[in-house]
Coordinates of C-alpha atoms and ligand atoms in Angstrom, one line a residue:
M11 CA -28.5 53.2 123.6
P12 CA -28.9 49.7 122.2
E13 CA -25.7 47.8 121.6
I14 CA -24.5 45.1 119.2
F15 CA -21.4 43.0 119.3
I16 CA -19.8 42.2 116.0
D17 CA -16.6 40.1 116.1
N18 CA -16.3 40.8 119.8
V19 CA -16.4 44.6 119.3
R20 CA -19.2 46.6 120.9
Y21 CA -21.1 49.1 118.7
E22 CA -24.1 51.3 119.6
F23 CA -26.9 51.7 117.1
E24 CA -30.0 53.8 116.6
G25 CA -33.3 52.7 115.1
K26 CA -33.5 49.3 113.5
P27 CA -30.6 48.9 111.1
L28 CA -30.1 45.8 109.0
V29 CA -26.9 44.1 110.2
L30 CA -25.2 44.1 106.8
Q31 CA -25.9 47.8 106.2
F32 CA -24.7 48.6 109.7
M33 CA -21.5 46.7 109.1
L34 CA -20.9 48.5 105.8
D35 CA -21.7 51.9 107.4
N36 CA -19.1 51.1 110.0
G37 CA -16.4 50.3 107.5
M38 CA -16.5 46.6 107.9
D39 CA -15.8 44.4 104.8
H40 CA -18.5 41.8 104.3
P41 CA -19.4 39.9 101.1
F42 CA -22.8 40.3 99.5
F43 CA -24.5 40.4 96.0
C44 CA -28.3 40.7 96.0
Y45 CA -28.6 43.4 98.6
H46 CA -28.8 47.0 97.4
P47 CA -29.6 49.8 99.9
S48 CA -32.3 51.4 97.7
L49 CA -34.1 48.1 96.8
S50 CA -36.1 45.6 98.8
V51 CA -34.3 42.7 100.5
P52 CA -35.0 39.3 99.0
A53 CA -31.9 37.6 100.6
N54 CA -31.6 35.2 97.7
C55 CA -27.8 35.1 97.0
R56 CA -26.9 33.8 100.6
Q57 CA -23.5 35.4 100.3
C58 CA -23.8 37.6 103.4
Y59 CA -24.1 34.8 105.9
V60 CA -23.2 35.5 109.5
E61 CA -23.6 33.6 112.8
A62 CA -26.1 35.6 115.0
G63 CA -27.3 35.2 118.5
T64 CA -29.3 37.1 121.1
P65 CA -28.8 37.2 124.9
V66 CA -31.1 35.0 126.9
W67 CA -33.5 36.9 129.2
N68 CA -34.1 35.6 132.6
R69 CA -37.8 36.2 133.5
E70 CA -37.2 35.6 137.1
T71 CA -34.4 38.1 137.7
N72 CA -35.8 40.3 134.9
D73 CA -32.2 40.6 133.6
Y74 CA -29.9 38.9 131.1
E75 CA -29.0 35.3 132.1
L76 CA -25.3 35.1 133.0
D77 CA -22.9 32.1 132.8
E78 CA -20.5 31.0 135.5
K79 CA -18.0 33.6 134.3
G80 CA -20.6 36.3 134.7
E81 CA -21.0 36.8 131.0
R82 CA -24.3 36.9 129.1
V83 CA -25.6 33.6 127.9
I84 CA -26.0 33.9 124.1
R85 CA -28.4 31.7 122.2
F86 CA -27.3 31.5 118.6
F87 CA -29.8 30.9 115.8
P88 CA -29.6 27.3 114.8
K89 CA -28.7 28.2 111.2
L90 CA -26.6 30.9 109.6
M91 CA -28.4 34.1 109.0
T92 CA -28.4 36.5 106.1
A93 CA -27.0 39.7 107.4
C94 CA -28.8 41.8 104.8
S95 CA -32.3 40.8 106.1
L96 CA -31.4 40.6 109.8
E97 CA -32.5 43.5 111.9
A98 CA -30.1 44.5 114.7
S99 CA -31.5 44.0 118.2
D100 CA -30.2 45.1 121.6
G101 CA -27.4 42.8 122.8
M102 CA -27.2 40.9 119.5
V103 CA -23.9 39.0 118.9
I104 CA -22.7 38.6 115.3
K105 CA -19.8 36.5 114.1
T106 CA -18.5 37.1 110.6
Q107 CA -15.8 35.4 108.6
R108 CA -13.3 37.1 110.8
T109 CA -14.3 35.1 113.9
S110 CA -16.3 32.1 112.7
E111 CA -14.9 29.2 110.8
L112 CA -18.5 28.2 109.9
V113 CA -19.2 31.6 108.2
K114 CA -15.8 31.4 106.4
R115 CA -16.7 28.0 105.1
A116 CA -20.2 29.2 104.1
H117 CA -18.8 32.1 102.1
K118 CA -16.5 29.7 100.3
D119 CA -19.2 27.2 99.6
T120 CA -21.7 29.8 98.3
L121 CA -19.1 31.2 96.0
E122 CA -18.2 27.8 94.7
F123 CA -21.8 27.2 94.1
I124 CA -22.3 30.5 92.2
L125 CA -19.3 29.8 90.1
V126 CA -20.4 26.3 89.0
N127 CA -22.0 27.6 85.8
H128 CA -20.5 31.1 85.7
P129 CA -18.2 31.5 82.7
L130 CA -14.8 32.6 83.8
D131 CA -14.5 35.2 81.1
C132 CA -13.0 38.0 83.3
P133 CA -10.4 38.8 80.6
I134 CA -13.1 39.9 78.2
C135 CA -15.9 40.8 80.6
D136 CA -16.8 44.5 80.8
Q137 CA -17.4 44.2 84.6
A138 CA -13.8 43.1 85.3
G139 CA -12.2 45.5 87.8
E140 CA -15.6 46.4 89.2
C141 CA -17.1 42.9 89.7
P142 CA -17.9 41.9 93.3
L143 CA -18.0 38.3 92.2
Q144 CA -14.4 38.6 91.0
I145 CA -13.3 40.5 94.1
Q146 CA -15.1 38.3 96.6
T147 CA -13.9 35.1 95.0
Y148 CA -10.4 36.4 95.4
K149 CA -11.0 37.4 99.0
Y150 CA -13.4 34.7 100.3
G151 CA -13.7 32.1 97.6
P152 CA -12.3 28.6 97.3
E153 CA -9.0 28.1 95.7
G154 CA -10.1 25.8 93.0
S155 CA -13.2 24.2 91.5
R156 CA -14.4 20.6 92.1
F157 CA -16.8 20.8 89.2
E158 CA -15.7 18.6 86.4
H159 CA -18.8 18.7 84.1
K160 CA -19.6 20.9 81.2
K161 CA -21.1 24.2 82.4
V162 CA -24.6 25.1 81.6
H163 CA -24.6 27.6 78.7
K164 CA -27.3 30.2 78.7
P165 CA -28.0 32.7 75.8
K166 CA -25.3 35.3 75.1
R167 CA -25.5 38.8 73.6
I168 CA -29.3 39.1 73.9
K169 CA -30.4 42.6 73.0
L170 CA -32.9 43.2 75.8
G171 CA -33.5 46.8 74.6
P172 CA -31.9 49.6 72.6
R173 CA -29.4 50.2 75.3
V174 CA -28.9 47.0 77.3
I175 CA -27.4 43.7 76.3
L176 CA -27.6 40.5 78.4
D177 CA -25.0 37.8 78.7
A178 CA -27.3 35.4 80.5
E179 CA -24.7 32.9 81.5
R180 CA -23.0 35.5 83.7
C181 CA -26.2 36.2 85.6
I182 CA -26.2 35.1 89.3
N183 CA -30.0 35.7 89.6
C184 CA -29.7 38.2 92.3
T185 CA -32.9 39.9 90.9
R186 CA -31.5 43.4 91.4
C187 CA -32.4 44.3 87.8
V188 CA -35.9 42.9 88.2
R189 CA -36.5 44.7 91.5
F190 CA -35.3 47.9 89.9
T191 CA -37.9 47.9 87.2
E192 CA -40.6 46.9 89.8
E193 CA -39.6 49.3 92.6
I194 CA -37.8 52.3 91.2
S195 CA -38.6 52.8 87.5
K196 CA -41.9 50.9 87.9
T197 CA -42.0 49.8 84.3
H198 CA -42.1 46.1 85.4
Q199 CA -40.3 45.2 82.2
L200 CA -38.0 42.5 83.5
T201 CA -38.7 39.2 85.1
I202 CA -36.7 36.0 85.8
I203 CA -37.7 33.1 83.5
S204 CA -37.0 29.4 83.8
R205 CA -35.8 27.6 86.9
G206 CA -32.7 26.4 88.6
D207 CA -29.5 26.6 86.6
K208 CA -31.4 27.7 83.5
N209 CA -32.9 30.9 84.8
Y210 CA -32.1 34.4 83.7
P211 CA -33.9 37.8 83.3
A212 CA -36.0 38.5 80.3
V213 CA -38.6 40.8 78.9
A214 CA -42.1 39.6 77.9
P215 CA -42.2 38.2 74.3
G216 CA -42.7 40.9 71.7
T217 CA -41.5 43.7 74.0
E218 CA -38.2 45.3 74.6
F219 CA -36.4 46.8 77.6
D220 CA -36.8 50.4 76.6
D221 CA -37.3 51.7 80.2
P222 CA -35.9 55.3 80.2
Y223 CA -33.9 54.3 83.2
S224 CA -32.7 51.0 81.8
L225 CA -29.0 51.6 82.2
N226 CA -29.3 51.7 86.0
T227 CA -29.7 48.0 85.8
V228 CA -26.2 47.8 84.2
D229 CA -24.8 49.8 87.1
I230 CA -26.4 47.6 89.8
C231 CA -25.9 44.2 88.1
P232 CA -23.1 42.8 90.3
V233 CA -21.6 40.8 87.5
G234 CA -21.2 41.5 83.8
A235 CA -24.5 40.0 82.8
L236 CA -26.1 43.3 81.9
T237 CA -23.9 45.6 79.8
S238 CA -24.4 48.9 78.1
A239 CA -24.6 48.6 74.3
D240 CA -22.8 51.9 74.1
F241 CA -19.9 51.2 76.4
R242 CA -19.4 47.4 75.8
F243 CA -15.8 46.6 75.1
K244 CA -14.8 50.2 74.9
A245 CA -12.5 50.4 77.9
R246 CA -11.5 48.9 81.3
V247 CA -12.2 50.8 84.5
W248 CA -8.6 50.8 85.5
E249 CA -7.7 52.6 82.3
M250 CA -10.1 55.5 82.9
N251 CA -10.3 58.6 85.1
Q252 CA -13.4 59.0 87.3
T253 CA -14.5 62.5 87.9
P254 CA -17.5 63.9 89.8
G255 CA -19.9 66.1 87.8
V256 CA -23.5 67.1 87.3
D257 CA -25.8 66.0 84.6
V258 CA -26.7 69.1 82.5
T259 CA -29.3 67.5 80.3
N260 CA -32.2 68.7 82.3
G261 CA -33.1 70.7 85.5
T262 CA -32.8 67.8 88.0
G263 CA -29.0 68.0 88.2
C264 CA -28.4 64.3 88.8
N265 CA -25.0 63.7 90.4
I266 CA -22.7 61.8 88.0
D267 CA -19.3 60.4 87.5
V268 CA -17.7 61.2 84.2
W269 CA -15.3 58.4 83.0
T270 CA -12.7 59.5 80.5
R271 CA -9.8 57.9 78.7
D272 CA -7.5 59.6 76.3
N273 CA -9.5 62.7 76.9
L274 CA -12.8 61.3 75.6
V275 CA -15.8 60.8 77.8
L276 CA -16.6 57.1 77.5
R277 CA -19.3 56.7 80.0
I278 CA -21.4 58.5 82.6
T279 CA -22.7 56.8 85.7
P280 CA -24.8 58.1 88.5
R281 CA -23.2 59.3 91.8
F282 CA -25.1 58.8 95.0
N283 CA -26.8 61.9 96.3
A284 CA -29.8 61.2 98.7
E285 CA -31.1 64.7 98.2
V286 CA -31.2 64.7 94.4
N287 CA -31.0 61.4 92.6
D288 CA -30.3 58.6 95.1
H289 CA -28.3 56.0 93.1
W290 CA -30.0 56.7 89.8
M291 CA -30.1 58.7 86.6
P292 CA -32.0 58.7 83.3
D293 CA -30.5 57.1 80.2
F294 CA -30.5 60.2 78.1
G295 CA -28.2 61.9 80.6
R296 CA -25.7 59.2 79.8
E297 CA -26.0 59.8 76.1
D298 CA -24.6 63.3 76.7
I299 CA -21.2 61.7 76.1
R300 CA -21.8 62.5 72.4
R301 CA -22.2 66.3 73.0
M302 CA -19.1 66.2 75.2
N303 CA -16.9 64.6 72.5
E304 CA -18.4 65.2 69.1
N305 CA -19.3 68.1 66.9
R306 CA -17.3 70.5 69.0
I307 CA -16.3 74.0 68.1
S308 CA -12.5 74.2 68.3
K309 CA -10.7 77.5 67.7
P310 CA -12.7 80.8 67.1
E311 CA -14.5 81.2 63.8
M312 CA -15.7 84.3 61.9
T313 CA -17.9 84.8 59.0
I314 CA -16.3 87.2 56.5
E315 CA -18.2 88.1 53.4
G316 CA -20.2 84.9 53.7
D317 CA -17.2 82.7 54.2
R318 CA -16.6 80.9 57.6
I319 CA -13.0 81.1 58.5
K320 CA -11.0 80.1 61.6
S321 CA -9.6 82.9 63.6
S322 CA -7.1 83.5 66.3
W323 CA -8.1 84.1 69.9
Q324 CA -6.5 87.6 69.8
N325 CA -8.5 88.4 66.7
A326 CA -11.7 87.2 68.4
E327 CA -11.1 89.2 71.5
L328 CA -10.3 92.4 69.6
T329 CA -13.3 91.9 67.3
L330 CA -15.7 91.7 70.1
W331 CA -14.0 94.6 71.9
E332 CA -14.2 96.8 68.8
K333 CA -17.9 96.0 68.3
L334 CA -18.7 96.8 71.9
K335 CA -17.0 100.1 71.4
A336 CA -18.6 100.8 68.0
F337 CA -22.2 100.5 69.2
K338 CA -24.1 102.4 71.8
A339 CA -25.2 100.5 74.9
E340 CA -28.8 100.5 73.8
E341 CA -27.9 98.9 70.5
I342 CA -26.3 95.9 72.3
L343 CA -28.2 92.9 73.6
F344 CA -26.6 90.3 75.9
V345 CA -28.3 86.9 76.1
G346 CA -27.5 84.8 79.1
S347 CA -28.3 81.1 79.2
A348 CA -29.8 78.6 81.6
F349 CA -27.6 76.0 79.9
S350 CA -24.5 77.8 81.1
S351 CA -23.1 77.9 84.6
V352 CA -23.8 80.4 87.4
E353 CA -20.2 81.7 87.0
D354 CA -20.5 82.3 83.2
N355 CA -23.8 84.1 83.6
F356 CA -22.5 86.2 86.4
V357 CA -19.5 87.4 84.4
L358 CA -21.7 88.1 81.4
Q359 CA -23.9 90.2 83.7
K360 CA -20.8 92.0 85.1
H361 CA -19.5 92.7 81.7
A362 CA -22.8 94.2 80.7
A363 CA -22.9 96.3 83.9
R364 CA -19.4 97.6 83.2
L365 CA -20.5 98.8 79.8
D366 CA -23.8 100.1 81.1
I367 CA -25.7 97.7 78.9
K368 CA -29.3 97.3 80.2
N369 CA -30.5 94.7 77.7
V370 CA -29.5 91.5 79.5
Y371 CA -31.9 88.6 79.4
F372 CA -32.3 84.9 79.4
S373 CA -35.1 82.6 78.2
P374 CA -35.8 79.3 80.0
F375 CA -36.3 76.2 77.9
I376 CA -39.2 74.3 79.5
K377 CA -41.2 71.6 77.7
V378 CA -44.3 71.2 79.8
G379 CA -45.3 67.6 80.1
S380 CA -41.9 66.1 79.2
G381 CA -41.0 65.4 82.8
D382 CA -41.9 62.2 84.6
G383 CA -42.0 63.3 88.2
F384 CA -38.9 61.2 88.9
L385 CA -35.6 62.3 87.6
I386 CA -36.6 63.8 84.2
D387 CA -37.8 67.3 84.5
D388 CA -39.8 69.6 82.2
D389 CA -36.9 72.0 82.4
Q390 CA -34.5 71.2 79.6
Y391 CA -31.6 73.3 81.0
P392 CA -29.6 72.8 84.2
N393 CA -29.4 76.3 85.5
T394 CA -32.7 78.1 85.2
Q395 CA -32.9 78.7 88.9
G396 CA -29.3 79.9 88.9
C397 CA -30.1 82.6 86.2
R398 CA -33.2 83.7 88.2
L399 CA -31.2 83.9 91.5
L400 CA -28.5 86.0 89.7
G401 CA -31.3 88.4 88.8
L402 CA -31.1 88.0 85.0
E403 CA -34.3 89.2 83.5
E404 CA -36.4 86.3 82.3
L405 CA -38.2 86.4 78.9
S406 CA -40.5 84.0 77.2
G407 CA -39.4 82.8 73.7
P408 CA -41.6 85.3 71.9
A409 CA -40.5 88.1 74.1
L410 CA -36.8 87.3 73.5
K411 CA -37.6 87.2 69.8
D412 CA -38.9 90.7 70.0
K413 CA -35.8 91.9 71.7
V414 CA -33.5 90.1 69.2
T415 CA -35.3 91.2 66.1
A416 CA -35.7 94.9 67.3
S417 CA -34.2 97.1 64.6
S418 CA -32.4 99.1 67.2
V419 CA -30.3 96.1 68.2
K420 CA -27.1 95.9 66.2
L421 CA -24.9 93.6 68.3
I422 CA -26.0 90.4 70.1
V423 CA -23.6 88.7 72.5
M424 CA -24.9 85.3 73.7
L425 CA -23.9 82.5 75.9
E426 CA -24.5 78.9 74.9
D427 CA -28.2 78.7 74.1
D428 CA -29.2 77.4 70.7
I429 CA -32.1 80.0 70.2
V430 CA -32.3 79.2 66.5
G431 CA -32.4 75.4 67.0
R432 CA -35.0 76.0 69.8
G433 CA -37.2 77.9 67.2
I434 CA -37.1 81.2 69.2
V435 CA -35.7 83.0 66.2
S436 CA -34.9 81.9 62.6
A437 CA -31.4 82.3 61.2
S438 CA -32.7 85.1 58.9
D439 CA -34.0 87.0 61.9
L440 CA -30.3 87.5 62.8
D441 CA -29.4 88.9 59.3
G442 CA -27.9 92.4 59.5
K443 CA -26.8 92.1 63.1
F444 CA -23.4 91.2 64.5
V445 CA -24.0 88.0 66.5
V446 CA -21.3 86.7 68.8
Y447 CA -22.0 83.1 69.9
M448 CA -20.1 81.6 72.8
G449 CA -20.7 77.9 72.7
S450 CA -19.1 74.5 72.9
N451 CA -20.9 72.7 70.0
N452 CA -21.9 73.5 66.5
N453 CA -25.6 74.1 66.1
E454 CA -28.1 76.3 64.2
T455 CA -27.2 79.4 66.2
S456 CA -23.5 79.0 65.7
K457 CA -24.0 78.6 62.0
A458 CA -25.9 81.9 61.9
A459 CA -23.3 83.8 64.1
S460 CA -20.8 86.3 62.8
L461 CA -18.2 85.4 65.5
V462 CA -18.2 82.0 67.1
V463 CA -16.2 81.6 70.4
P464 CA -15.5 78.0 71.4
I465 CA -16.0 77.6 75.1
A466 CA -15.3 74.9 77.6
N467 CA -18.2 72.7 78.5
S468 CA -19.3 71.4 81.9
V469 CA -16.7 68.6 81.9
E470 CA -13.8 70.8 80.9
Q471 CA -14.0 73.2 83.8
S472 CA -15.2 73.4 87.4
C473 CA -18.5 75.3 87.4
S474 CA -21.8 75.3 89.2
Y475 CA -25.5 74.9 88.4
V476 CA -28.6 75.5 90.5
N477 CA -31.2 72.8 89.9
V478 CA -34.9 73.1 89.7
K479 CA -35.3 72.7 93.4
G480 CA -32.8 75.5 94.2
R481 CA -29.8 73.3 95.0
I482 CA -26.4 74.5 93.8
Q483 CA -23.9 71.8 92.8
R484 CA -20.7 71.9 91.0
T485 CA -18.7 70.0 88.4
T486 CA -15.0 69.3 88.2
A487 CA -12.9 69.3 85.0
A488 CA -12.8 65.7 83.6
K489 CA -11.4 66.5 80.1
E490 CA -8.3 68.6 79.3
T491 CA -8.5 71.4 76.7
I492 CA -5.4 72.4 74.9
Y493 CA -4.8 75.0 77.6
T494 CA -5.3 72.8 80.6
N495 CA -3.1 70.0 81.9
R496 CA -4.3 67.1 84.0
K497 CA -0.9 66.8 85.8
L498 CA -0.9 70.5 86.8
D499 CA -4.5 70.8 87.9
L500 CA -4.7 69.2 91.4
E501 CA -8.5 68.8 91.1
M502 CA -8.4 66.7 87.9
S503 CA -8.3 63.0 88.4
V504 CA -5.1 61.3 87.2
G505 CA -5.6 57.7 86.3
R506 CA -3.2 54.9 85.9
L507 CA -2.6 55.6 82.2
D508 CA -1.9 59.3 82.9
R509 CA 0.6 58.4 85.6
Y510 CA 2.5 55.8 83.9
G511 CA 1.8 56.3 80.1
T512 CA 4.6 57.9 78.1
K513 CA 4.1 59.7 74.8
F514 CA 5.2 56.6 73.0
D515 CA 2.3 54.6 74.3
N516 CA -0.5 54.4 71.8
W517 CA -3.2 55.1 74.5
V518 CA -1.7 58.5 75.3
S519 CA -2.2 61.2 72.7
D520 CA -2.8 64.9 72.2
R521 CA -5.9 64.1 70.1
N522 CA -9.2 65.0 71.5
R523 CA -8.2 68.2 73.2
I524 CA -10.4 71.1 72.1
D525 CA -9.1 74.6 71.4
C526 CA -11.5 76.3 73.8
I527 CA -11.5 78.4 77.0
P528 CA -14.3 79.1 79.6
A529 CA -16.7 81.9 78.6
W530 CA -15.8 83.9 81.7
E531 CA -12.2 83.8 80.7
F532 CA -13.0 85.0 77.2
L533 CA -15.1 87.9 78.6
E534 CA -12.3 88.8 81.0
R535 CA -9.8 88.9 78.1
V536 CA -12.2 91.2 76.2
A537 CA -12.5 93.5 79.3
A538 CA -8.7 93.5 79.5
Q539 CA -8.6 95.3 76.1
D540 CA -10.1 98.2 78.0
K541 CA -7.5 97.8 80.8
A542 CA -10.4 96.6 83.0
N543 CA -9.5 93.7 85.2
F544 CA -12.1 91.4 86.7
G545 CA -9.3 89.7 88.5
Y546 CA -10.6 86.1 88.2
T547 CA -8.2 83.3 88.1
S548 CA -10.7 80.5 88.5
T549 CA -14.4 79.8 88.8
R550 CA -13.8 79.3 92.5
A551 CA -12.8 83.0 92.8
I552 CA -15.9 84.0 90.8
M553 CA -18.1 82.1 93.2
T554 CA -16.5 83.8 96.2
E555 CA -17.4 87.1 94.6
I556 CA -21.0 86.0 93.8
A557 CA -21.4 84.9 97.4
S558 CA -20.3 88.3 98.7
V559 CA -22.6 90.4 96.4
N560 CA -25.7 88.2 96.0
E561 CA -27.6 87.3 99.2
H562 CA -29.1 84.2 97.6
F563 CA -25.5 82.8 97.3
S564 CA -24.4 84.0 100.7
G565 CA -22.1 81.4 102.4
V566 CA -21.7 79.4 99.2
D567 CA -18.2 78.2 98.2
Y568 CA -16.8 75.2 96.4
N569 CA -15.5 73.5 99.6
R570 CA -19.0 73.5 101.0
M571 CA -20.5 72.3 97.8
D572 CA -18.1 69.4 98.0
E573 CA -18.6 68.6 101.6
E574 CA -22.3 68.8 101.6
P575 CA -24.4 67.1 98.9
G576 CA -24.8 70.5 97.2
I577 CA -26.2 73.5 99.0
Q578 CA -29.9 74.4 99.1
L579 CA -30.1 78.1 98.3
I580 CA -33.8 78.7 98.7
S581 CA -36.7 77.0 100.4
D582 CA -39.1 74.8 98.4
E583 CA -41.7 77.5 98.8
K584 CA -39.6 80.1 97.2
V585 CA -38.5 77.8 94.4
K586 CA -42.1 77.7 93.2
T587 CA -42.3 81.5 92.9
A588 CA -38.7 82.2 92.1
Ligands
LIG18 S1 -28.8 40.2 85.2 FE1 -27.4 40.9 86.8 S2 -28.8 42.2 88.1 FE2 -30.1 40.9 86.9 S3 -30.5 39.1 88.1 FE3 -28.7 38.6 86.8 S4 -26.9 39.2 88.1 FE4 -28.7 40.1 89.0
LIG19 S1 -26.8 39.9 100.2 FE1 -27.8 38.8 101.8 S2 -28.6 37.1 100.8 FE2 -27.8 38.3 99.2

């Protein structure tokens, strides 16, 4: 196997790795700015310099040339090389800042040069705490500045588009953002204008940066030049909790990190998954923070003689139980939801089976033509495949309407799916029926329901979804409800503020905790009225049961979902027909 020597340590490699990527993959620390593993390599920041040499080949002996000590003669390149663009070759020798004074000096000098006009506004810059320029200056930079002149001031607070704001003077012209629009989103909306110390990224005159993936440029901008209009000045990274999750705004199931502070979701960023979304996600998936925080249903509600009143949990459980007893099985309709998790749909199914209810359906929400063939899919819900694999009977919108409006149906129990808002039925179609709506947000269906049960959403519990390609992935609780506690749940991330904040600190409060429980738990409590016991203590346990009774989910468990980048449940071929 070919070998490479980095700082006198021998490594073997396969293929033709780039030296910088190889060093990063092997856990070595090395400074860089413009390189990004999913973009082309312009090698323009010069921060990743190394000394590189190759062994001299003796044509006569047809072997490496050796010196008097019997060691290979290495011929170093006359100048420093950029590790990001240098392909590893057999016998190559690399010296980094750890073994070369020249490289150490180069890193210092490059940083000094980059910082000449960079405003040192770390105290107010959104990128502070995540900024490689800040980190690398600390690790590799000069101790002071020799620059005594006024810095070049470039434009500040330029609204490039509806979601992205540019502080041009922070830009180090790495061109990552430009390359992103050229190579990934392919909108070609950004370019670098002007020259030398005046240049910065811009859009063409009269246009705006409204790329549906524009916020990815904020993620990959190594400094705080590109910022999110939504998140700017909201919080510092060290104050927030970072929790892995799944984007539920469409069928792709992009992997995300959910960032919370004081139990509010403040930002969503993509999490790398080579099988699903690489490093990217669409902007509208990030706007889901509004649904997670706002317009929430908190505490059960009932409509009594036309008035909407808050109810207790006990009352809600008893009411549903009594209704399930009062009507015959054929008068009851259960509506599952491709917006809800695999676990919730499974428990709904199980509840129906327990009561011998045969009317259990779901209706996918697919807007043909709204997908873009990249990360935005026609399927508007995250778990259509999951409902199919569970064996829920699938109905088109009109077919579901027929079921809902049938005069024989007296009780409808539905999981989170705004069928009124989606136009499948009108509110008046539900008149005269007892409608139980289990949902997390107020919407047209909740308004028309007789009993509204507030349920935990995808960031308030661990639960799983099967994406359009048949891959199951799971979320982890990022927000507390009033019944969950970050410090008692080992899976929940505990940030600095949670660890050290006291109740007298103004950033720690009991606000923003919703009075809701997961739908499966509510259904279990209703079953318990009959002395039936599903025996679930967590969604992890529900998934174990699903895996044991449904062959599609065989071998699936939460640990595997965490260790692998999700689990492919069915082949691509089957996905098309599933
Ligand atoms: S705005 Fe950021 S990503 Fe774009 S060129 Fe400047 S530093 Fe690089
Ligand atoms: S990372 Fe290599 S030159 Fe920028």
